[in-house]
Amino acid sequence: MPTISSRGANAHTSPIRKLSPYADAAKKAGRKVYHLNIGQPDIQTPPAALQKVRTTDVKVLEYSPSAGIASYREKLPEYYRRNGIDVTPGDILVTSGASEGIYFALLACLDRGETILSPEPLYANYVGFAEMADVHIRAVTCTIETGFALPSVADFARALTPDVKAIFLCNPNNPTGAVYPEIMLRALAELALEHDIYLFVDEVYREFCYGETPFFSALNLPGMENHVVVFDSISKRYSACGARVGAVVSRNHRVLTTILKYAETRLSPPSFGQMLAEALIDTDEAYFSTVKKEYKQRRDLLYNRLSAMPGVTCYRPDGAFYVFAKLPIDDCERFCQWLLEDFTYNNQTVMLAPGNGFYTTPGLGKQEVRFAYVLNERDLNNAMDCLALALERYQAEMKIETSFRV
Ligand SMILES: Cc1ncc(COP(=O)(O)O)c(C=O)c1O
């Protein structure tokens, strides 16, 4: 058999998906699995936009322009304006999800072997994109004790070496749900300017802020036109993950024209997805208030249930739809697999994302897990009933030392 590449052999697996075979086996055996492991919301995609795509008369499903369908790019500034962001169609390049945009931006802005600086825990796929682009991630570690607030600018400054080409934030944050205040973004922008490096910000959860810290877009940082690159997506905004439509937004057109070279190589983003995305711009603002209210209730439910479990450390996140919590367990991977393989309560179990996969620093996150509150309140309650019992059983079965217990 021919060999596969060492690049492929060494590629990391997604912590979010790698337990899927165990979940599949549990489902095959007839067990109900509550999926709190992945950011796939159960919220309905706005039906009017779906209907518009259904009734669009398509004779030939063509490639679109590589930078995105012109009418969609021209309409997008309407959406940004409603969110207090002033951009032109020329500042936007449509990609196949934010995922592709992030990968292309790394290729366009960093040379092989250069480094991005990112707070951890971080969205695990950044590690995969960095591997694909052959660049490094240097993490600046956030702690659960501070609700995963950004470390100080001095911490970032200390980690800055000449090979660092970008600071990369996710705001609101996946996996922690932290929302970063304007003052911190301004301070990091100053640092980026001083060192003439990029400030990449993944804003795919822009709409989902529930706390006192208002969302502040990096696109509104003054004097950062050449340094800020924002990644965006319709996946979470409209619960349209399968459309595969995102964007890179930057006033640095040299970055966009470089990304366009990669975009031309992959030809075009999905045409149906873009038709949907264009129709979604007309979504009533009431949709967002309803969806936000729903997520906020789910967050409160999850936070309250977790806080009531002995030995669990968690905080109330301000944004996105995740809670990153510390559990009274020895090893998150073992626990998450055990939940799927060995645990059942009323023929149900829970799937969680092991926390260690969201860190690049070895050894961190071993007792942590990420919960995505993407299920309705009844299912979330059932999942929490399972978890409460599972923690007790797991501790007893694994003879977890009492130091983990409270
Ligand atoms: C922070 C973050 N960025 C990017 C993505 C991927 O977005 P897309 O579906 O647009 O590729 C996700 C998906 O979960 C995410 O959580």
Coordinates of C-alpha atoms and ligand atoms in Angstrom, one line a residue:
M1 CA 0.0 0.0 0.0
P2 CA 1.4 3.5 -0.8
T3 CA 2.2 5.6 2.2
I4 CA 0.3 8.6 3.3
S5 CA 2.0 11.9 4.0
S6 CA 3.6 12.5 7.4
R7 CA 1.6 15.8 7.3
G8 CA -1.6 13.8 7.1
A9 CA -0.5 11.2 9.6
N10 CA 0.3 13.9 12.1
A11 CA -2.8 16.0 11.5
H12 CA -4.7 16.5 14.8
T13 CA -8.2 15.2 15.1
S14 CA -11.1 17.5 16.1
P15 CA -11.8 17.1 19.8
I16 CA -15.4 18.0 19.0
R17 CA -15.9 15.2 16.6
K18 CA -13.5 12.5 17.6
L19 CA -15.9 10.7 20.0
S20 CA -18.5 10.5 17.2
P21 CA -18.0 6.7 16.6
Y22 CA -18.8 6.1 20.3
A23 CA -21.9 8.2 20.0
D24 CA -23.0 6.4 16.8
A25 CA -22.5 3.1 18.6
A26 CA -24.6 4.3 21.6
K27 CA -27.4 5.4 19.2
K28 CA -27.2 2.1 17.3
A29 CA -27.7 0.4 20.6
G30 CA -30.9 2.4 21.0
R31 CA -29.7 5.0 23.5
K32 CA -30.7 8.7 23.2
V33 CA -27.6 10.9 23.0
Y34 CA -27.9 14.6 24.0
H35 CA -25.4 16.4 21.8
L36 CA -23.9 19.1 23.8
N37 CA -20.5 18.6 22.1
I38 CA -21.0 20.6 19.0
G39 CA -22.2 24.1 18.1
Q40 CA -25.0 22.9 15.9
P41 CA -28.1 24.8 17.1
D42 CA -31.6 23.3 17.0
I43 CA -33.0 26.8 16.2
Q44 CA -34.9 27.0 12.9
T45 CA -33.2 28.7 10.0
P46 CA -35.5 31.7 9.1
P47 CA -38.2 30.0 6.9
A48 CA -38.8 33.0 4.6
A49 CA -35.2 32.9 3.3
L50 CA -35.3 29.2 2.8
Q51 CA -38.5 29.6 0.9
K52 CA -36.9 32.3 -1.3
V53 CA -34.2 29.8 -2.3
R54 CA -36.8 27.1 -2.9
T55 CA -38.7 29.3 -5.3
T56 CA -35.7 30.7 -7.1
D57 CA -35.8 29.6 -10.7
V58 CA -32.3 28.2 -11.4
K59 CA -31.7 26.8 -14.9
V60 CA -27.9 26.3 -14.5
L61 CA -26.3 26.2 -11.1
E62 CA -23.2 28.1 -12.1
Y63 CA -20.0 28.8 -10.4
S64 CA -20.2 32.2 -8.7
P65 CA -17.5 34.8 -8.8
S66 CA -14.6 33.7 -6.5
A67 CA -15.1 36.6 -4.2
G68 CA -18.8 35.9 -3.9
I69 CA -22.0 36.7 -5.9
A70 CA -22.0 40.4 -6.6
S71 CA -25.5 41.1 -5.4
Y72 CA -24.8 39.4 -2.1
R73 CA -21.6 41.4 -1.5
E74 CA -23.4 44.6 -2.4
K75 CA -26.1 43.9 0.0
L76 CA -23.9 42.8 2.9
P77 CA -22.9 46.3 4.0
E78 CA -26.6 46.7 5.0
Y79 CA -26.2 44.0 7.5
Y80 CA -23.0 45.5 8.9
R81 CA -24.5 49.0 9.0
R82 CA -27.3 47.7 11.2
N83 CA -24.6 46.4 13.5
G84 CA -22.8 49.8 13.6
I85 CA -20.0 48.7 11.2
D86 CA -19.3 50.7 8.1
V87 CA -17.8 48.6 5.3
T88 CA -18.1 48.5 1.5
P89 CA -18.6 45.5 -0.7
G90 CA -14.9 45.8 -1.6
D91 CA -14.0 45.1 2.0
I92 CA -15.7 41.8 1.9
L93 CA -14.7 38.5 0.4
V94 CA -17.2 35.6 0.6
T95 CA -15.8 32.3 1.7
S96 CA -17.1 28.7 2.2
G97 CA -17.7 29.3 5.9
A98 CA -15.6 31.3 8.2
S99 CA -13.4 28.2 8.3
E100 CA -12.1 28.7 4.8
G101 CA -11.6 32.4 5.4
I102 CA -9.4 31.7 8.4
Y103 CA -7.3 29.2 6.5
F104 CA -6.9 31.5 3.5
A105 CA -6.0 34.4 5.8
L106 CA -3.3 32.4 7.5
L107 CA -1.9 31.4 4.0
A108 CA -2.1 35.0 2.8
C109 CA -0.6 36.8 5.8
L110 CA 1.9 34.3 7.4
D111 CA 4.9 32.6 6.0
R112 CA 5.6 29.0 6.9
G113 CA 6.9 28.7 10.4
E114 CA 5.6 32.1 11.6
T115 CA 3.4 32.3 14.6
I116 CA 0.0 33.5 15.7
L117 CA -0.6 34.5 19.3
S118 CA -4.0 33.4 20.7
P119 CA -5.7 33.2 24.1
E120 CA -6.4 29.6 25.1
P121 CA -8.7 27.7 25.6
L122 CA -9.3 28.4 21.9
Y123 CA -11.6 27.1 19.1
A124 CA -9.9 23.8 18.4
N125 CA -10.1 24.1 14.6
Y126 CA -7.6 27.0 14.7
V127 CA -5.0 24.3 15.5
G128 CA -6.1 22.4 12.4
F129 CA -5.9 25.5 10.2
A130 CA -2.5 26.4 11.6
E131 CA -1.3 22.9 10.8
M132 CA -2.6 23.1 7.3
A133 CA -0.9 26.5 6.8
D134 CA 2.3 25.3 8.5
V135 CA 2.3 28.0 11.1
H136 CA 2.5 27.9 14.9
I137 CA 0.1 28.9 17.6
R138 CA 1.5 30.4 20.7
A139 CA -1.1 30.4 23.5
V140 CA -1.6 33.0 26.2
T141 CA -3.5 31.1 28.8
C142 CA -6.8 32.3 30.3
T143 CA -8.1 30.9 33.5
I144 CA -11.5 29.7 34.7
E145 CA -11.1 31.7 37.9
T146 CA -11.4 35.0 35.9
G147 CA -14.2 33.7 33.8
F148 CA -11.6 33.3 31.0
A149 CA -11.1 37.0 30.7
L150 CA -8.3 38.1 28.4
P151 CA -4.9 38.1 30.0
S152 CA -3.3 41.5 30.4
V153 CA -1.7 43.3 27.5
A154 CA 1.6 42.8 29.3
D155 CA 1.1 39.0 29.0
F156 CA 0.6 39.3 25.3
A157 CA 3.5 41.7 24.9
R158 CA 5.8 39.1 26.7
A159 CA 4.8 36.4 24.3
L160 CA 5.6 38.6 21.3
T161 CA 8.7 37.5 19.4
P162 CA 9.8 38.5 15.9
D163 CA 8.1 35.4 14.4
V164 CA 4.7 36.5 15.6
K165 CA 2.7 37.9 12.7
A166 CA -0.8 38.2 14.2
I167 CA -2.8 38.2 17.4
F168 CA -5.8 36.0 16.9
L169 CA -8.9 36.5 19.0
C170 CA -12.4 35.0 19.0
N171 CA -15.0 37.4 20.3
P172 CA -17.5 36.4 21.6
N173 CA -15.4 33.4 22.4
N174 CA -15.8 29.8 21.6
P175 CA -15.2 27.8 23.8
T176 CA -15.4 30.1 26.8
G177 CA -18.3 32.4 26.0
A178 CA -16.2 35.4 27.2
V179 CA -17.0 38.7 25.5
Y180 CA -14.0 41.1 25.3
P181 CA -14.5 44.7 26.3
E182 CA -13.7 47.6 24.0
I183 CA -10.9 48.8 26.2
M184 CA -9.1 45.5 26.0
L185 CA -9.5 45.4 22.2
R186 CA -8.1 49.0 22.0
A187 CA -5.1 48.0 24.1
L188 CA -4.4 45.0 22.0
A189 CA -4.8 47.0 18.8
E190 CA -2.2 49.4 20.1
L191 CA 0.2 46.5 20.7
A192 CA -0.5 45.2 17.2
L193 CA 0.2 48.6 15.7
E194 CA 3.3 49.1 17.7
H195 CA 4.7 45.8 16.4
D196 CA 3.1 46.2 13.0
I197 CA 1.3 42.8 13.1
Y198 CA -2.2 41.8 12.2
L199 CA -5.2 41.6 14.6
F200 CA -7.3 38.7 13.4
V201 CA -10.7 38.5 15.1
D202 CA -13.3 35.8 14.6
E203 CA -16.6 37.4 15.2
V204 CA -19.0 34.6 14.1
Y205 CA -20.9 34.9 17.4
R206 CA -21.3 38.7 17.1
E207 CA -25.1 38.6 17.7
F208 CA -24.9 36.4 20.8
C209 CA -24.1 38.7 23.8
Y210 CA -26.2 38.4 27.0
G211 CA -24.2 40.2 29.6
E212 CA -23.2 43.8 30.5
T213 CA -20.2 43.9 28.2
P214 CA -21.5 45.2 24.8
F215 CA -20.0 43.6 21.7
F216 CA -17.4 45.7 20.1
S217 CA -16.2 44.9 16.6
A218 CA -12.5 45.0 15.7
L219 CA -13.7 46.7 12.5
N220 CA -14.5 49.8 14.6
L221 CA -10.9 50.1 16.0
P222 CA -9.6 53.4 14.7
G223 CA -6.3 53.5 12.8
M224 CA -6.4 49.7 12.3
E225 CA -7.5 49.6 8.7
N226 CA -4.4 47.8 7.5
H227 CA -4.1 45.5 10.5
V228 CA -7.6 44.2 11.3
V229 CA -8.9 41.1 9.5
V230 CA -12.3 39.8 10.7
F231 CA -13.8 36.4 10.1
D232 CA -17.6 36.1 9.8
S233 CA -20.2 33.5 9.1
I234 CA -23.9 33.0 8.6
S235 CA -23.6 29.5 10.3
K236 CA -24.5 30.6 13.9
R237 CA -26.2 34.0 13.1
Y238 CA -29.1 32.4 11.3
S239 CA -28.6 28.8 12.3
A240 CA -27.5 28.0 8.8
C241 CA -24.4 26.0 9.4
G242 CA -24.9 23.8 6.4
A243 CA -25.1 26.7 3.9
R244 CA -21.3 27.0 4.2
V245 CA -21.1 30.7 3.8
G246 CA -18.8 33.0 5.6
A247 CA -16.6 36.0 4.8
V248 CA -13.3 37.7 5.4
V249 CA -13.8 41.4 6.1
S250 CA -10.9 43.8 6.0
R251 CA -10.1 47.3 4.8
N252 CA -6.6 46.0 3.9
H253 CA -7.2 45.2 0.2
R254 CA -3.8 43.8 -0.2
V255 CA -4.8 41.0 2.2
L256 CA -8.1 40.5 0.3
T257 CA -6.5 40.4 -3.1
T258 CA -4.0 37.9 -1.8
I259 CA -6.8 35.8 -0.4
L260 CA -8.6 36.1 -3.7
K261 CA -5.7 34.1 -5.3
Y262 CA -6.6 31.2 -3.1
A263 CA -10.3 31.8 -3.6
E264 CA -9.8 31.6 -7.3
T265 CA -8.1 28.3 -7.0
R266 CA -11.0 26.8 -5.1
L267 CA -13.3 28.5 -7.8
S268 CA -16.3 29.7 -5.8
P269 CA -18.2 29.5 -2.6
P270 CA -21.5 27.6 -2.7
S271 CA -24.1 29.3 -4.9
F272 CA -27.2 28.0 -3.1
G273 CA -25.7 29.0 0.2
Q274 CA -25.0 32.5 -1.1
M275 CA -28.6 32.8 -2.4
L276 CA -29.8 31.9 1.1
A277 CA -27.3 34.3 2.7
E278 CA -28.5 37.1 0.6
A279 CA -32.1 36.5 1.5
L280 CA -31.2 36.2 5.1
I281 CA -30.0 39.8 5.2
D282 CA -33.7 40.7 5.2
T283 CA -34.4 38.7 8.3
D284 CA -36.5 40.7 10.8
E285 CA -34.7 42.1 13.8
A286 CA -37.3 40.3 15.9
Y287 CA -35.7 37.0 15.0
F288 CA -32.5 38.0 16.8
S289 CA -34.3 39.1 19.9
T290 CA -36.3 35.9 20.1
V291 CA -33.2 33.7 19.5
K292 CA -31.1 35.6 21.9
K293 CA -33.8 35.3 24.6
E294 CA -33.9 31.6 24.0
Y295 CA -30.1 31.2 24.3
K296 CA -30.0 33.3 27.4
Q297 CA -32.6 31.1 29.1
R298 CA -30.6 28.0 28.1
R299 CA -27.4 29.6 29.4
D300 CA -29.0 30.4 32.7
L301 CA -30.5 26.9 33.0
L302 CA -27.1 25.2 32.1
Y303 CA -25.2 27.5 34.5
N304 CA -27.6 27.0 37.3
R305 CA -27.7 23.2 36.9
L306 CA -23.9 22.9 36.7
S307 CA -23.3 25.2 39.6
A308 CA -25.6 23.0 41.7
M309 CA -23.4 19.9 41.1
P310 CA -20.9 19.1 43.8
G311 CA -17.3 19.7 42.7
V312 CA -18.2 21.5 39.4
T313 CA -16.5 24.9 38.8
C314 CA -18.1 27.2 36.2
Y315 CA -19.0 30.8 35.6
R316 CA -21.8 32.5 33.8
P317 CA -20.6 33.2 30.2
D318 CA -21.6 36.5 28.5
G319 CA -21.7 35.3 24.9
A320 CA -21.7 32.7 22.2
F321 CA -23.5 29.5 23.3
Y322 CA -20.9 27.6 25.3
V323 CA -20.0 27.0 28.9
F324 CA -16.5 25.7 29.7
A325 CA -16.6 24.1 33.0
K326 CA -14.3 22.1 35.3
L327 CA -15.7 18.8 36.5
P328 CA -14.7 16.6 39.4
I329 CA -13.1 14.0 37.1
D330 CA -9.6 12.6 36.5
D331 CA -9.5 12.8 32.7
C332 CA -12.0 14.5 30.4
E333 CA -11.3 12.3 27.5
R334 CA -11.8 9.2 29.5
F335 CA -15.0 10.6 31.1
C336 CA -16.5 11.7 27.8
Q337 CA -15.9 8.3 26.2
W338 CA -17.2 6.6 29.3
L339 CA -20.4 8.6 29.1
L340 CA -21.0 7.2 25.6
E341 CA -19.7 3.7 26.2
D342 CA -20.6 2.8 29.7
F343 CA -23.2 5.2 31.1
T344 CA -27.0 5.1 30.7
Y345 CA -29.8 6.7 32.6
N346 CA -33.3 6.0 31.3
N347 CA -31.6 4.8 28.2
Q348 CA -30.1 8.3 27.7
T349 CA -26.6 9.8 27.8
V350 CA -24.7 13.0 27.0
M351 CA -22.0 13.8 24.6
L352 CA -19.5 16.5 25.6
A353 CA -16.4 18.0 24.1
P354 CA -13.2 17.2 26.2
G355 CA -11.6 20.4 27.3
N356 CA -8.0 19.4 26.7
G357 CA -8.5 19.7 22.9
F358 CA -9.1 23.4 23.3
Y359 CA -5.6 24.0 24.7
T360 CA -2.3 23.9 22.9
T361 CA -0.3 23.8 26.2
P362 CA 0.1 20.1 27.0
G363 CA -1.5 19.0 30.2
L364 CA -4.1 21.9 30.5
G365 CA -7.8 21.3 30.4
K366 CA -7.7 17.7 31.7
Q367 CA -10.6 18.2 34.0
E368 CA -12.5 20.6 31.8
V369 CA -15.3 20.1 29.2
R370 CA -17.2 22.3 26.8
F371 CA -21.0 22.3 26.8
A372 CA -22.8 23.8 23.8
Y373 CA -26.3 25.0 24.9
V374 CA -27.8 24.3 21.5
L375 CA -30.7 22.1 22.7
N376 CA -34.1 23.2 24.0
E377 CA -34.6 23.6 27.8
R378 CA -36.3 20.2 28.3
D379 CA -33.5 18.3 26.6
L380 CA -30.9 20.4 28.4
N381 CA -32.6 19.5 31.7
N382 CA -32.6 15.8 30.8
A383 CA -28.9 16.1 29.8
M384 CA -28.1 17.7 33.2
D385 CA -30.0 14.9 35.0
C386 CA -27.8 12.4 33.2
L387 CA -24.6 14.4 34.0
A388 CA -25.4 14.7 37.7
L389 CA -25.9 11.0 38.0
A390 CA -23.0 10.2 35.7
L391 CA -20.5 12.2 37.8
E392 CA -21.5 10.3 40.9
R393 CA -21.3 6.9 39.2
Y394 CA -18.0 7.8 37.4
Q395 CA -16.4 8.9 40.7
A396 CA -17.4 5.7 42.4
E397 CA -16.5 3.4 39.5
M398 CA -13.1 5.1 38.8
K399 CA -12.5 5.4 42.6
I400 CA -11.8 9.1 42.0
E401 CA -9.8 10.5 44.9
T402 CA -11.9 12.4 47.4
S403 CA -9.8 15.5 46.6
F404 CA -11.8 15.9 43.5
R405 CA -15.0 15.6 45.4
V406 CA -16.5 18.3 47.6
Ligands
LIG1 C1 -15.3 30.4 16.6 C2 -15.7 29.7 15.4 N1 -15.2 30.1 14.2 C3 -15.5 29.5 13.1 C4 -16.4 28.5 13.0 C5 -16.7 27.9 11.7 O1 -17.7 28.6 11.1 P1 -18.2 28.2 9.6 O2 -19.3 27.2 9.8 O3 -18.7 29.5 9.1 O4 -17.1 27.6 8.9 C6 -17.0 28.0 14.2 C7 -17.9 26.9 14.2 O5 -18.3 26.4 15.2 C8 -16.6 28.7 15.4 O6 -17.2 28.3 16.6

